[in-house]
PDB file of C-alpha atoms in Angstrom:
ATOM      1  CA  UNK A   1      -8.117   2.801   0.123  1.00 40.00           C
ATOM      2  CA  UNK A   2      -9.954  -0.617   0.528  1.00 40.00           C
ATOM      3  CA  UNK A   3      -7.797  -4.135  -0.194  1.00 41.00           C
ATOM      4  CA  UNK A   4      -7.189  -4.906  -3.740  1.00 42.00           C
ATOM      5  CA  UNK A   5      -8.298  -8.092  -3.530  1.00 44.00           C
ATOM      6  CA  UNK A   6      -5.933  -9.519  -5.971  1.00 45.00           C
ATOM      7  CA  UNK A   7      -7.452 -12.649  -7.830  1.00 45.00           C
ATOM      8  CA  UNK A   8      -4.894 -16.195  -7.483  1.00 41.00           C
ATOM      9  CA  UNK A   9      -7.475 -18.277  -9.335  1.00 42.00           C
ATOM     10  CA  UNK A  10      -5.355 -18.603 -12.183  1.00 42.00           C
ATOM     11  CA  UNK A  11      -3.342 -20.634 -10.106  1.00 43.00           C
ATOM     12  CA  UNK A  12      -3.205 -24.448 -11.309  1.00 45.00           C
ATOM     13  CA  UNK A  13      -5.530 -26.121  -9.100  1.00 47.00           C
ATOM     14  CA  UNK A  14      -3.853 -29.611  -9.742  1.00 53.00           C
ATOM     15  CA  UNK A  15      -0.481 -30.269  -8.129  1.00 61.00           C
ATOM     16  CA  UNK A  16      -1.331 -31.770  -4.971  1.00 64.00           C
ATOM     17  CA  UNK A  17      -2.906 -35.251  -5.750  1.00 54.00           C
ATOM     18  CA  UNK A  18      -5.589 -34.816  -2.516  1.00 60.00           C
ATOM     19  CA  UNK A  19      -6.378 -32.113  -0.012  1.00 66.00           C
ATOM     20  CA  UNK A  20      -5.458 -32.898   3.433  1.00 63.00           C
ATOM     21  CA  UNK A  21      -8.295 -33.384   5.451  1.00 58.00           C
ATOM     22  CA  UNK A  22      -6.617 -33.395   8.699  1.00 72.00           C
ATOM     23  CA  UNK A  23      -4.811 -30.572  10.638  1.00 84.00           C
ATOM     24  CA  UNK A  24      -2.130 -33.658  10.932  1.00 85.00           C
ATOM     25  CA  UNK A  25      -1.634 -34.037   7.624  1.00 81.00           C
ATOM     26  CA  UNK A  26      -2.025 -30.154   6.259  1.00 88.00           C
ATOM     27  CA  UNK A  27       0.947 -29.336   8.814  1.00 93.00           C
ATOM     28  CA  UNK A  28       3.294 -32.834   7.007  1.00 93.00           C
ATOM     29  CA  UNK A  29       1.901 -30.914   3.697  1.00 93.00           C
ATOM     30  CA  UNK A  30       3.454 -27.649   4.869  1.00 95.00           C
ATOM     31  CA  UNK A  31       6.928 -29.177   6.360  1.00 96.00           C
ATOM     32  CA  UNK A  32       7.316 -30.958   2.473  1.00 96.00           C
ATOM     33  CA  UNK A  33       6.904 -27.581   1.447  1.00 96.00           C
ATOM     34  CA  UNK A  34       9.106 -26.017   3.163  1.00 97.00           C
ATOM     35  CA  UNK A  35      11.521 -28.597   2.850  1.00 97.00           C
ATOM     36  CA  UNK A  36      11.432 -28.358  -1.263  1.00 96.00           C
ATOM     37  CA  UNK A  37      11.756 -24.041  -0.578  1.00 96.00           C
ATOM     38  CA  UNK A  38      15.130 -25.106   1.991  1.00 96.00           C
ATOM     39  CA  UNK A  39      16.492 -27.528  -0.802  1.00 96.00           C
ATOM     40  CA  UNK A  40      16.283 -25.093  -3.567  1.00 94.00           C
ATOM     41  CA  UNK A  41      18.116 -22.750  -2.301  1.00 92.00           C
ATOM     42  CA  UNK A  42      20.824 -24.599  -1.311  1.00 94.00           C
ATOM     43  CA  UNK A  43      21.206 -27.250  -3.991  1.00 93.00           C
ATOM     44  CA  UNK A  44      18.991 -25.530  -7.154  1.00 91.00           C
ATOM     45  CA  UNK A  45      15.506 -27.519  -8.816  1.00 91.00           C
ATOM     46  CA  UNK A  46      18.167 -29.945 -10.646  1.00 92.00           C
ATOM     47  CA  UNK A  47      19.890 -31.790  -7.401  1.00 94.00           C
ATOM     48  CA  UNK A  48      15.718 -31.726  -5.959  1.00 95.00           C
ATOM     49  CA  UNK A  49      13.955 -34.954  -5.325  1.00 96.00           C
ATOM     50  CA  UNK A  50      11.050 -36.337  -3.584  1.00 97.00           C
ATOM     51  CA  UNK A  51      13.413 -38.588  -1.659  1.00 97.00           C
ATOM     52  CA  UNK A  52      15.585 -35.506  -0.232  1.00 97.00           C
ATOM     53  CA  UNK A  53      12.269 -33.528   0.662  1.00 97.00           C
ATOM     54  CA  UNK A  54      10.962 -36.611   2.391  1.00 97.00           C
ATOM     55  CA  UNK A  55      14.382 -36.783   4.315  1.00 97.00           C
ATOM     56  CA  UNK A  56      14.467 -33.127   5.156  1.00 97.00           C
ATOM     57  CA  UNK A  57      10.671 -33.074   6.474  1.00 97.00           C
ATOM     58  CA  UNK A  58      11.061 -36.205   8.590  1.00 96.00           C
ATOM     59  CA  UNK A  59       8.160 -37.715   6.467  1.00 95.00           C
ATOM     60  CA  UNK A  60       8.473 -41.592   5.021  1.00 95.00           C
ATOM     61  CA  UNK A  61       8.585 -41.436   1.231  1.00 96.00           C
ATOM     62  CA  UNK A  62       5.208 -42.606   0.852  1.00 94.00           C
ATOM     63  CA  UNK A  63       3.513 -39.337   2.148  1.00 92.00           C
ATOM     64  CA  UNK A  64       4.820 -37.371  -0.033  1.00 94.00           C
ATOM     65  CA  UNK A  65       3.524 -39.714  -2.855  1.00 93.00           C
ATOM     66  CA  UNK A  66      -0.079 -39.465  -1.311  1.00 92.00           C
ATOM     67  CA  UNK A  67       0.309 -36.097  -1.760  1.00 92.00           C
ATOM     68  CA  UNK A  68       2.163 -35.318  -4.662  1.00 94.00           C
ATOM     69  CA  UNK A  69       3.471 -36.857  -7.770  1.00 93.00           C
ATOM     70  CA  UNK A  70       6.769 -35.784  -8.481  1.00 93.00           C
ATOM     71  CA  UNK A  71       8.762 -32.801  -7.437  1.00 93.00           C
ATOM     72  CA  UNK A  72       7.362 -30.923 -10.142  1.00 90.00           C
ATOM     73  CA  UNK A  73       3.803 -31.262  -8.378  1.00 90.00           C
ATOM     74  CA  UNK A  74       5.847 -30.145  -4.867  1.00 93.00           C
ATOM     75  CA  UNK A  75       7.434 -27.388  -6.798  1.00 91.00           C
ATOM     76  CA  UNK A  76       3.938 -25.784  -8.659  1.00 87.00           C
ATOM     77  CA  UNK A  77       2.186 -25.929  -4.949  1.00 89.00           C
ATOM     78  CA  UNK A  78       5.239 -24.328  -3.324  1.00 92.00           C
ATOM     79  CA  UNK A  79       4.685 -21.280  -6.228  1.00 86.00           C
ATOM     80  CA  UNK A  80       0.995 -21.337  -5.744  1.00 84.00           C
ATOM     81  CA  UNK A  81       1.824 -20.676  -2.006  1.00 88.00           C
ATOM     82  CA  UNK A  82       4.298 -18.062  -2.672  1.00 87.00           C
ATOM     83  CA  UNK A  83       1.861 -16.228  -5.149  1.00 80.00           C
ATOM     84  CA  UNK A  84      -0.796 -16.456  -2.307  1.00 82.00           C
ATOM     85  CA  UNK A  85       2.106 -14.625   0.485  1.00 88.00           C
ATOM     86  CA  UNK A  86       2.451 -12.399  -2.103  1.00 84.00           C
ATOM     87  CA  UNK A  87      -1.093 -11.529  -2.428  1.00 80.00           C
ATOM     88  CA  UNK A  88      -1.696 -11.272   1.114  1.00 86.00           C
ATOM     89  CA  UNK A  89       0.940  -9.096   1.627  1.00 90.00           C
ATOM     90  CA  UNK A  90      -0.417  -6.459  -1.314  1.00 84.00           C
ATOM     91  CA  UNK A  91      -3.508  -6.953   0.639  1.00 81.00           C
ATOM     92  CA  UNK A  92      -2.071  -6.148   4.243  1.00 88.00           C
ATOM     93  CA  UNK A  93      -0.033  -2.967   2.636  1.00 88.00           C
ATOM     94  CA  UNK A  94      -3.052  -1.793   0.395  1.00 82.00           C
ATOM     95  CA  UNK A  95      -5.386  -1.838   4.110  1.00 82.00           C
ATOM     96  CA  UNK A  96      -2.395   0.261   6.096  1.00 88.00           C
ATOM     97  CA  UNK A  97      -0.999   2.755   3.257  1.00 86.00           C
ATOM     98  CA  UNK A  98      -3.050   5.367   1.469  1.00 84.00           C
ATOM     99  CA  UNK A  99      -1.400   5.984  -2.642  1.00 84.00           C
ATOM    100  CA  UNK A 100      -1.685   8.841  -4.641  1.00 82.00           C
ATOM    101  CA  UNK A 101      -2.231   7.064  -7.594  1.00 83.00           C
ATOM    102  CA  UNK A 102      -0.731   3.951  -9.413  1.00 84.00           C
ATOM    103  CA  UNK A 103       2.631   4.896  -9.897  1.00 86.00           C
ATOM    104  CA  UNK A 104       2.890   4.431  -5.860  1.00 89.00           C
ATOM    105  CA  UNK A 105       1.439   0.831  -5.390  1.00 87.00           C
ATOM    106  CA  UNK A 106       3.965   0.133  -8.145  1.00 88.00           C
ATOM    107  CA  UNK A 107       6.760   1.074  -5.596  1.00 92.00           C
ATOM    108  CA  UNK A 108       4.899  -0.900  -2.764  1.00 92.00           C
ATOM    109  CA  UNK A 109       4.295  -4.095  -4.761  1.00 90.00           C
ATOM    110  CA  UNK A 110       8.302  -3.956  -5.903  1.00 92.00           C
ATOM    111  CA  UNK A 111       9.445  -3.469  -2.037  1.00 94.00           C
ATOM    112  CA  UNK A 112       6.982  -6.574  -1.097  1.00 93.00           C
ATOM    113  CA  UNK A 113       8.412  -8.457  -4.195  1.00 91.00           C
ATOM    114  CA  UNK A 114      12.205  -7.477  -3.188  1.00 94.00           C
ATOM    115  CA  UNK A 115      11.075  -8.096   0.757  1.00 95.00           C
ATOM    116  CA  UNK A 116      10.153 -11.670   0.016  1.00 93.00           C
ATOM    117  CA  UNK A 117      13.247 -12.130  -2.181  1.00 92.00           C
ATOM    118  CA  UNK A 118      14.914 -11.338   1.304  1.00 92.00           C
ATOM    119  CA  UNK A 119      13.152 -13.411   3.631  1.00 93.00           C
ATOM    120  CA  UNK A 120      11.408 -15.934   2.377  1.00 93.00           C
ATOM    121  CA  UNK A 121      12.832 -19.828   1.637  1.00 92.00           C
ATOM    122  CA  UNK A 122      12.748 -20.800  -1.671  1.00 90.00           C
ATOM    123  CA  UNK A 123      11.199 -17.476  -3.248  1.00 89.00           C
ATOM    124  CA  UNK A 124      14.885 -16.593  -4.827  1.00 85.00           C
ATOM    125  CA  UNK A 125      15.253 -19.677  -6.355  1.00 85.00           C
ATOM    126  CA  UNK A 126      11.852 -20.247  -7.742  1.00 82.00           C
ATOM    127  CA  UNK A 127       9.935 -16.696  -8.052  1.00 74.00           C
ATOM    128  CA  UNK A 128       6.515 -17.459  -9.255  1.00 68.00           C
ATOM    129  CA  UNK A 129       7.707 -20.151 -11.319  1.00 60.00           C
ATOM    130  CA  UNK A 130       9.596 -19.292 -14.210  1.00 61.00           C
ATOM    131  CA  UNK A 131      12.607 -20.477 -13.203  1.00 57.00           C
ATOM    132  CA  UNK A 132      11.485 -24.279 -13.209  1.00 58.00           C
ATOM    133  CA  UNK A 133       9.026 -23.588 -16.012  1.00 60.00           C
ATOM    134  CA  UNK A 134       7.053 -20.720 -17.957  1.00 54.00           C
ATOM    135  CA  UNK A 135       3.443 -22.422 -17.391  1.00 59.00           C
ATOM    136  CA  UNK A 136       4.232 -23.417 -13.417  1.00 57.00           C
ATOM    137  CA  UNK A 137       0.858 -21.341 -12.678  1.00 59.00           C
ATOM    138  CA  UNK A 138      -0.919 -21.642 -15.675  1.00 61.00           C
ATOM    139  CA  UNK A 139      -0.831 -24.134 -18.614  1.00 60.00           C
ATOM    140  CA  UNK A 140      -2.359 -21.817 -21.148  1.00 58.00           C
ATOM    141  CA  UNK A 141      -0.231 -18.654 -19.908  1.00 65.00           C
ATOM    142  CA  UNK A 142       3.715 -18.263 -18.766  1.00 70.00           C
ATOM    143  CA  UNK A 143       3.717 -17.225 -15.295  1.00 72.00           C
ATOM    144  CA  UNK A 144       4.588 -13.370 -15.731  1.00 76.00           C
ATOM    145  CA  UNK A 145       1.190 -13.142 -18.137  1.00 79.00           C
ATOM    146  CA  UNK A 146      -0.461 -14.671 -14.963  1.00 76.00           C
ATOM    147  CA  UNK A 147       1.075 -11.932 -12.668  1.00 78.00           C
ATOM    148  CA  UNK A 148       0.591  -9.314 -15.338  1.00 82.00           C
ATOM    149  CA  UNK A 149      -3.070 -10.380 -15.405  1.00 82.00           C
ATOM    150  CA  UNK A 150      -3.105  -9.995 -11.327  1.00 78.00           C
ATOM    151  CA  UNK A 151      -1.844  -6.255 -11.401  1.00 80.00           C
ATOM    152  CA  UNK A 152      -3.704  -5.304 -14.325  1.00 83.00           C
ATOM    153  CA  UNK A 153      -7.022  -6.363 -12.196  1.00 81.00           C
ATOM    154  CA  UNK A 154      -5.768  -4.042  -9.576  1.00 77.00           C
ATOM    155  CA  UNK A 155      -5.091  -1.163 -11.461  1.00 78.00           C
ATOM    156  CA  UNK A 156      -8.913  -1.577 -12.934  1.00 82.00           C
ATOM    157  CA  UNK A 157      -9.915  -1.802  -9.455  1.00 79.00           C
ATOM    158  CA  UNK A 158      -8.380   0.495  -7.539  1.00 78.00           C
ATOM    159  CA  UNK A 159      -7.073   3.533  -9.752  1.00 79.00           C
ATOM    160  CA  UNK A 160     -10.168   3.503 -12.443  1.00 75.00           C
ATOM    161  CA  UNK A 161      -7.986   2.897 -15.118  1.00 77.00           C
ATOM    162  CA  UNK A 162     -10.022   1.810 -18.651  1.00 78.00           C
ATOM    163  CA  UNK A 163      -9.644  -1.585 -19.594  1.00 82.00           C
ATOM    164  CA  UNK A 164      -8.431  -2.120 -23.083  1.00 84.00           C
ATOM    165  CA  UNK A 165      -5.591  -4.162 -24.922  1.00 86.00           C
ATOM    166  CA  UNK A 166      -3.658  -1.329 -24.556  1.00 84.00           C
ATOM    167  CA  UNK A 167      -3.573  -2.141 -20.973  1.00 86.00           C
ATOM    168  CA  UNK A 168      -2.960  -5.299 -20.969  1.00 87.00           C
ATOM    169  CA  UNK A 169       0.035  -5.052 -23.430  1.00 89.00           C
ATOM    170  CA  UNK A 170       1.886  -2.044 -21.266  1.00 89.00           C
ATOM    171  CA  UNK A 171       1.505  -3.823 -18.052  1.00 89.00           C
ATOM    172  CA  UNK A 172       2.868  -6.905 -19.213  1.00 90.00           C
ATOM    173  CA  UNK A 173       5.956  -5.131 -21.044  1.00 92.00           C
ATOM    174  CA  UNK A 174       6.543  -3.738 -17.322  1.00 91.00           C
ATOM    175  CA  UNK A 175       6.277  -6.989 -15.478  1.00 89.00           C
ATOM    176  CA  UNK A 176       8.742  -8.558 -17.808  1.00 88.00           C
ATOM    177  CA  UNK A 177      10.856  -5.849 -17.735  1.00 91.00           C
ATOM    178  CA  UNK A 178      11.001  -5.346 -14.224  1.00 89.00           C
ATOM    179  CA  UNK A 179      10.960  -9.418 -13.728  1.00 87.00           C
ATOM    180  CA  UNK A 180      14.623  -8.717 -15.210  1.00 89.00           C
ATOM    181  CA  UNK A 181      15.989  -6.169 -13.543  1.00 92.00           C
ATOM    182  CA  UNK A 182      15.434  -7.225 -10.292  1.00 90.00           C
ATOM    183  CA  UNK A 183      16.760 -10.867 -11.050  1.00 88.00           C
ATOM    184  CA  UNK A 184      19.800  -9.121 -12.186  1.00 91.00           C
ATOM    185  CA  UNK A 185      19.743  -7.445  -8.710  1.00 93.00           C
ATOM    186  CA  UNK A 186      19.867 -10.189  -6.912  1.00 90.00           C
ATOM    187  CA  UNK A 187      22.233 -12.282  -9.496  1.00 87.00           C
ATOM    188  CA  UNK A 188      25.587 -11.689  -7.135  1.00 83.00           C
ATOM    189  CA  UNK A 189      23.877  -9.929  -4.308  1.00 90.00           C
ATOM    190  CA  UNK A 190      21.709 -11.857  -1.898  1.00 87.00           C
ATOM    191  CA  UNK A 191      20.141  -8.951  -0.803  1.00 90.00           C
ATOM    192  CA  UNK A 192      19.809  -6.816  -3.879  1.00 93.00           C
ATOM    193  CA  UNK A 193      21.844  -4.450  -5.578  1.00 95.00           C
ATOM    194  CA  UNK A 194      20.118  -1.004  -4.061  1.00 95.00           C
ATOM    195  CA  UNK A 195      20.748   0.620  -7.102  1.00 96.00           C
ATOM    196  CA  UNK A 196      19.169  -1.869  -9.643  1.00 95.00           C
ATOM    197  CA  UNK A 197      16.185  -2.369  -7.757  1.00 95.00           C
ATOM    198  CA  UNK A 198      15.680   1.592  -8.168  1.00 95.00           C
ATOM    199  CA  UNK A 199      16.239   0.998 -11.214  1.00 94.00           C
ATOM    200  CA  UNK A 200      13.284  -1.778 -11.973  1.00 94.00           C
ATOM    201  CA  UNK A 201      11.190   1.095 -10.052  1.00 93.00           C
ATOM    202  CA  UNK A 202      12.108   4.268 -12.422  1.00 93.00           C
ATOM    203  CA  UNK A 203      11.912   1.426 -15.316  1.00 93.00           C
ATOM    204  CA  UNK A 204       8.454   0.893 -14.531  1.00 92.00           C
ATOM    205  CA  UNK A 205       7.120   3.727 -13.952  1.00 91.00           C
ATOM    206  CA  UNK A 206       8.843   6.289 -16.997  1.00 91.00           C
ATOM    207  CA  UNK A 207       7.224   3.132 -19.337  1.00 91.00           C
ATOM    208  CA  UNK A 208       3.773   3.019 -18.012  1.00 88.00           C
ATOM    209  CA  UNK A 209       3.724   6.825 -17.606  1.00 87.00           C
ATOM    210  CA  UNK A 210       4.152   7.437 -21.079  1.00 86.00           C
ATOM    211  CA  UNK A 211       1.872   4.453 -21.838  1.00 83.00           C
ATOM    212  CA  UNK A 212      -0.904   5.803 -19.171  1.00 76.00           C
ATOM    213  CA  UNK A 213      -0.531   9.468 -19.771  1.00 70.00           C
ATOM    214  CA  UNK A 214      -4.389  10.289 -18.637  1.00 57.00           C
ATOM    215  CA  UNK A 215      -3.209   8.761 -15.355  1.00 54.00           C
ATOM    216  CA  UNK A 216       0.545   9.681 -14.538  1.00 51.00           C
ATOM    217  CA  UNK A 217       1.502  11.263 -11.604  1.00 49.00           C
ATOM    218  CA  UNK A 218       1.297  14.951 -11.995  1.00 47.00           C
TER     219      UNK A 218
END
């Protein structure tokens, strides 16, 4: 099974105020970044500012404003580069793993989700977005319409699915729905309840299997 290829051009092109043109400057870039991810998760978007990610990176306060307006800005490109992790791991498991059908990438793209969760700074405190705000990725669309929008092109892709509104209404129920089971998941357990995020799995599939009856698992 080739890559899916998952599109991240939705992705607000806008929050940093200038590309780094140097290697110099992406890596102080990066370090803000993770610095914003670190603070997050240890003090929540409401204690953030662009003074305590300056302090944390070791970068005067004036490079983050060359960069980036506010911590809002710091926050969106943090999401856009937690959407594009995301991606690239779909990518990296859709080039090693062979599926049956679409009810297994649904599995795999849950365990990457969860697996992030896990490991990654920052991703349990700010998703994709939604916990700072709905239209973090998108101003026209609230972030899990953006995702929905991602997974919907894959299942087009990759499973021959027909496009239709139908579609695009019963994969966006399932994104929402699993969004919040697997928040509750992780609400009191850092690592995931085991049982809820089977759960957000069975939840998913049993709805889009009786939505995508021509192409449930048989």
């Amino acid at each position: 099974m080739s890559s899916p290829q998952m599109d991240d051009e939705c992705v607000h092109p806008n929050a940093l105020r200038r590309q780094p043109a140097q290697r110099r400057s992406a890596r102080r870039v990066e370090r803000m970044l993770d610095a914003c991810a670190e603070l997050l998760d240890e003090t929540g978007y409401e204690a953030l500012s662009t003074t305590r990610i300056a302090e944390r990176a070791g970068v005067a306060i004036g490079s983050v404003y060359q960069f980036f307006p506010d911590k809002r800005a710091i926050t969106q490109e943090l999401t856009r580069r937690n959407v594009e992790e995301f991606v690239r791991r779909v990518d990296r498991r859709f080039l090693e793993e062979d599926y049956r059908g679409w009810w297994e990438a649904v599995d795999a793209i849950i365990d990457i989700y969860v697996d992030m969760h896990r490991t990654v700074s920052g991703f349990k405190s700010l998703h994709f977005g939604d916990v700072v705000d709905l239209n973090l990725l998108d101003s026209d669309s609230d972030n899990n319409t953006v995702i929905a929008g991602r997974l919907r092109g894959l299942f087009l892709k990759e499973f021959g699915l027909a496009d239709s509104p139908a579609l695009d209404l019963a994969v966006l129920v399932a994104v929402e729905a699993g969004d919040a089971v697997l928040k509750l998941a992780f609400r009191r357990d850092p690592e995931g309840r085991p049982e809820m995020i089977d759960a957000a799995k069975q939840l998913i599939r049993g709805f889009l299997t009786r939505q995508l009856r021509s192409w449930s698992p048989r």
